[in-house]
mmCIF file of C-alpha atoms in Angstrom:
data_model
loop_
_atom_site.group_PDB
_atom_site.id
_atom_site.type_symbol
_atom_site.label_atom_id
_atom_site.label_comp_id
_atom_site.label_asym_id
_atom_site.label_seq_id
_atom_site.Cartn_x
_atom_site.Cartn_y
_atom_site.Cartn_z
ATOM 1 C CA PRO A 1 6.306 8.398 3.261
ATOM 2 C CA PRO A 2 2.601 8.036 2.820
ATOM 3 C CA LEU A 3 1.342 5.291 0.554
ATOM 4 C CA ALA A 4 4.577 3.212 0.598
ATOM 5 C CA LEU A 5 4.857 0.312 -1.665
ATOM 6 C CA PRO A 6 4.130 -3.075 -0.051
ATOM 7 C CA GLY A 7 7.009 -5.117 1.300
ATOM 8 C CA THR A 8 9.351 -5.437 4.228
ATOM 9 C CA TYR A 9 11.206 -2.389 5.324
ATOM 10 C CA HIS A 10 14.190 -2.303 7.654
ATOM 11 C CA VAL A 11 14.506 0.262 10.425
ATOM 12 C CA ARG A 12 17.835 0.717 12.067
ATOM 13 C CA VAL A 13 17.742 1.978 15.651
ATOM 14 C CA SER A 14 20.787 3.263 17.412
ATOM 15 C CA VAL A 15 20.791 4.537 20.984
ATOM 16 C CA GLU A 16 23.797 6.015 22.887
ATOM 17 C CA ASP A 17 24.049 6.733 26.535
ATOM 18 C CA ARG A 18 26.813 9.290 26.677
ATOM 19 C CA LEU A 19 26.925 9.297 30.481
ATOM 20 C CA ALA A 20 27.362 5.573 30.854
ATOM 21 C CA LYS A 21 29.329 5.445 27.606
ATOM 22 C CA GLN A 22 27.244 2.635 26.218
ATOM 23 C CA LYS A 23 25.753 2.181 22.753
ATOM 24 C CA THR A 24 23.335 -0.301 21.319
ATOM 25 C CA GLU A 25 21.935 -0.897 17.837
ATOM 26 C CA THR A 26 19.243 -3.065 16.562
ATOM 27 C CA GLU A 27 17.275 -3.498 13.308
ATOM 28 C CA LEU A 28 13.522 -3.896 13.083
ATOM 29 C CA ASN A 29 11.704 -5.415 10.034
ATOM 30 C CA VAL A 30 8.336 -3.693 9.359
ATOM 31 C CA LEU A 31 5.840 -5.328 7.007
ATOM 32 C CA VAL A 32 3.875 -2.763 5.122
ATOM 33 C CA ARG A 33 0.738 -3.879 3.348
ATOM 34 C CA GLY A 34 0.465 -1.048 1.015
ATOM 35 C CA ARG A 35 -1.121 -1.059 -2.473
ATOM 36 C CA LYS A 36 0.917 -1.453 -5.602
ATOM 37 C CA VAL A 37 -0.687 0.969 -8.024
ATOM 38 C CA GLU A 38 0.601 1.234 -11.560
ATOM 39 C CA PRO A 39 1.700 4.864 -12.583
ATOM 40 C CA SER A 40 0.267 6.536 -15.561
ATOM 41 C CA ALA A 41 1.548 9.369 -17.784
ATOM 42 C CA THR A 42 -1.894 10.857 -17.871
ATOM 43 C CA LEU A 43 -4.758 11.320 -15.406
ATOM 44 C CA THR A 44 -6.760 8.062 -14.811
ATOM 45 C CA ALA A 45 -8.314 6.026 -12.113
ATOM 46 C CA ARG A 46 -6.891 2.506 -11.492
ATOM 47 C CA ASP A 47 -8.516 -0.580 -9.931
ATOM 48 C CA PHE A 48 -12.174 0.719 -9.710
ATOM 49 C CA ARG A 49 -14.106 -1.794 -7.575
ATOM 50 C CA PHE A 50 -17.727 -1.937 -6.536
ATOM 51 C CA LEU A 51 -18.201 -3.141 -2.958
ATOM 52 C CA ARG A 52 -21.287 -4.390 -1.126
ATOM 53 C CA ASN A 53 -20.453 -2.679 2.138
ATOM 54 C CA GLU A 54 -18.168 0.330 2.971
ATOM 55 C CA ASP A 55 -15.412 -1.849 4.800
ATOM 56 C CA ASP A 56 -15.359 -4.733 2.297
ATOM 57 C CA ARG A 57 -11.837 -5.701 1.144
ATOM 58 C CA ASP A 58 -12.853 -7.739 -1.750
ATOM 59 C CA PRO A 59 -14.751 -6.271 -4.803
ATOM 60 C CA MET A 60 -18.163 -7.648 -5.889
ATOM 61 C CA VAL A 61 -17.878 -10.411 -8.525
ATOM 62 C CA SER A 62 -21.383 -9.675 -9.833
ATOM 63 C CA VAL A 63 -22.187 -5.985 -9.687
ATOM 64 C CA VAL A 64 -25.895 -6.290 -8.855
ATOM 65 C CA TYR A 65 -27.669 -3.917 -6.470
ATOM 66 C CA HIS A 66 -31.236 -3.640 -5.350
ATOM 67 C CA PRO A 67 -33.568 -0.649 -4.822
ATOM 68 C CA GLY A 68 -32.780 0.798 -1.485
ATOM 69 C CA ASP A 69 -29.062 -0.390 -1.427
ATOM 70 C CA THR A 70 -26.051 1.833 -1.060
ATOM 71 C CA ILE A 71 -23.520 1.600 -3.887
ATOM 72 C CA TRP A 72 -19.938 1.682 -2.623
ATOM 73 C CA GLY A 73 -16.841 2.179 -4.738
ATOM 74 C CA ARG A 74 -13.040 2.595 -4.350
ATOM 75 C CA PHE A 75 -10.312 3.521 -6.795
ATOM 76 C CA GLU A 76 -6.859 5.047 -6.945
ATOM 77 C CA ILE A 77 -6.123 8.187 -8.998
ATOM 78 C CA VAL A 78 -2.737 8.439 -10.789
ATOM 79 C CA GLY A 79 -1.169 10.540 -13.636
ATOM 80 C CA PHE A 80 -1.671 13.893 -11.943
ATOM 81 C CA LYS A 81 0.993 16.459 -12.212
ATOM 82 C CA TYR A 82 3.021 18.127 -9.417
ATOM 83 C CA GLY A 83 3.538 21.830 -8.965
ATOM 84 C CA GLU A 84 6.160 23.523 -6.782
ATOM 85 C CA LYS A 85 6.955 21.660 -3.558
ATOM 86 C CA ASN A 86 4.907 18.684 -4.823
ATOM 87 C CA HIS A 87 1.680 20.623 -4.820
ATOM 88 C CA ILE A 88 -1.323 18.795 -6.265
ATOM 89 C CA HIS A 89 -4.922 19.723 -6.806
ATOM 90 C CA VAL A 90 -7.059 16.875 -7.931
ATOM 91 C CA GLU A 91 -10.830 16.822 -7.885
ATOM 92 C CA TYR A 92 -13.381 14.166 -8.782
ATOM 93 C CA GLY A 93 -17.042 14.012 -9.133
ATOM 94 C CA ILE A 94 -19.567 11.277 -10.103
ATOM 95 C CA ALA A 95 -22.396 10.926 -12.448
ATOM 96 C CA VAL A 96 -24.972 8.126 -12.886
ATOM 97 C CA LEU A 97 -26.114 7.206 -16.354
ATOM 98 C CA GLY A 98 -29.239 5.240 -17.311
ATOM 99 C CA ALA A 99 -29.223 2.514 -19.915
ATOM 100 C CA SER A 100 -29.872 5.173 -22.569
ATOM 101 C CA GLY A 101 -26.668 7.097 -21.573
ATOM 102 C CA LYS A 102 -28.718 9.920 -20.149
ATOM 103 C CA ARG A 103 -27.308 11.495 -16.981
ATOM 104 C CA LEU A 104 -29.663 10.723 -14.040
ATOM 105 C CA TYR A 105 -27.556 12.322 -11.278
ATOM 106 C CA THR A 106 -24.451 14.429 -11.162
ATOM 107 C CA GLN A 107 -22.165 15.660 -8.386
ATOM 108 C CA GLU A 108 -19.508 17.642 -10.056
ATOM 109 C CA THR A 109 -17.184 17.787 -7.025
ATOM 110 C CA ALA A 110 -17.429 14.864 -4.742
ATOM 111 C CA ALA A 111 -13.909 15.326 -3.274
ATOM 112 C CA VAL A 112 -10.844 17.583 -3.572
ATOM 113 C CA GLU A 113 -7.216 16.891 -2.697
ATOM 114 C CA ASP A 114 -5.236 20.171 -2.637
ATOM 115 C CA ASP A 115 -1.932 19.626 -0.841
ATOM 116 C CA ALA A 116 1.822 20.049 -0.932
ATOM 117 C CA THR A 117 3.956 17.415 0.850
ATOM 118 C CA TYR A 118 7.608 16.711 1.246
ATOM 119 C CA TYR A 119 7.215 13.285 -0.286
ATOM 120 C CA PRO A 120 5.328 13.248 -3.571
ATOM 121 C CA LYS A 121 2.093 11.188 -3.525
ATOM 122 C CA ARG A 122 2.238 8.205 -5.841
ATOM 123 C CA TYR A 123 -1.497 7.960 -5.952
ATOM 124 C CA LEU A 124 -4.659 9.281 -4.401
ATOM 125 C CA ALA A 125 -7.172 6.966 -2.790
ATOM 126 C CA GLY A 126 -10.766 7.719 -3.934
ATOM 127 C CA SER A 127 -14.086 6.433 -2.755
ATOM 128 C CA LEU A 128 -17.795 6.937 -3.430
ATOM 129 C CA SER A 129 -21.071 6.104 -1.934
ATOM 130 C CA LEU A 130 -24.525 6.585 -3.567
ATOM 131 C CA SER A 131 -27.863 5.506 -2.085
ATOM 132 C CA LEU A 132 -30.479 4.063 -4.356
ATOM 133 C CA GLY A 133 -34.011 4.934 -3.620
ATOM 134 C CA LYS A 134 -36.421 2.189 -2.714
ATOM 135 C CA ASP A 135 -38.296 3.044 -5.935
ATOM 136 C CA PHE A 136 -35.206 2.861 -8.151
ATOM 137 C CA ARG A 137 -36.070 0.963 -11.435
ATOM 138 C CA PRO A 138 -34.317 -2.238 -12.248
ATOM 139 C CA GLY A 139 -32.038 -1.996 -15.288
ATOM 140 C CA GLU A 140 -28.507 -1.279 -16.483
ATOM 141 C CA TYR A 141 -26.652 1.786 -15.153
ATOM 142 C CA ALA A 142 -23.171 3.249 -15.016
ATOM 143 C CA ILE A 143 -21.185 5.267 -12.596
ATOM 144 C CA VAL A 144 -18.959 7.901 -14.293
ATOM 145 C CA LEU A 145 -15.852 9.241 -12.512
ATOM 146 C CA LEU A 146 -15.173 12.850 -13.517
ATOM 147 C CA LEU A 147 -11.522 13.412 -12.810
ATOM 148 C CA ARG A 148 -9.791 16.869 -12.846
ATOM 149 C CA ASP A 149 -6.139 17.771 -12.334
ATOM 150 C CA GLU A 150 -5.919 21.589 -11.892
ATOM 151 C CA VAL A 151 -2.091 21.682 -11.710
ATOM 152 C CA GLY A 152 -1.628 19.492 -14.810
ATOM 153 C CA LYS A 153 -4.795 20.902 -16.666
ATOM 154 C CA GLN A 154 -6.117 17.506 -17.393
ATOM 155 C CA THR A 155 -9.479 15.830 -17.208
ATOM 156 C CA ALA A 156 -10.630 12.280 -17.611
ATOM 157 C CA GLU A 157 -13.793 10.267 -17.443
ATOM 158 C CA GLN A 158 -14.335 6.691 -16.829
ATOM 159 C CA LYS A 159 -17.568 4.567 -16.915
ATOM 160 C CA HIS A 160 -18.183 1.559 -14.617
ATOM 161 C CA ALA A 161 -21.349 -0.521 -15.255
ATOM 162 C CA PHE A 162 -23.673 -1.919 -12.600
ATOM 163 C CA ARG A 163 -27.142 -3.413 -12.555
ATOM 164 C CA VAL A 164 -30.116 -2.918 -10.445
ATOM 165 C CA GLU A 165 -32.546 -5.891 -9.920
#
C-alpha cells in the first residue's frame, strides 16, 4: 500500500517447481522508512515545515529568508473524506500575507489530488515553493495553506509565519 507506516515488514516468498517436485520458502525483512502522520477527524495539514532547499530533510530552525530566495515548504494533509471506492478529491492553494494581514499573493489552486485507489490513502504529501523577488521588503510574513476537500465538503486554512531580512 502507498504511504505505509514506518517499521519492519515481513515478506514470505514461496516457490514451487512442479516438474522437479521441489519447493522452497524464505522470509525477507523489509525496512520501510515511511512517515507516521497522526490522523484527524477534520481536514488539516500536519507537520508543516519550511526548508532552505527543495531536497532538505530537516526543517529550518529559524525561518528567515532573504530577498531573491525561494521559500520551500512541505506538509501532510489528513482528515479528508472518502467517496465510493476510496475516491478522494483534495485541493490546496497558498496565499502570502504581509505583517498587516493583507494578502499580497494568492494561488487558489496550487495542487489537486483526485484519485480512487484500492488502498485508502492515510495522508497526502503536499509541498510548495515560492520565489521572493530581489526587491522583496524585509519584514514579517505568513504563508496560508488553503485546503479543500470536495468529497467531504470541508475547508481549512493554516498560517505559518516567516521573516525576510
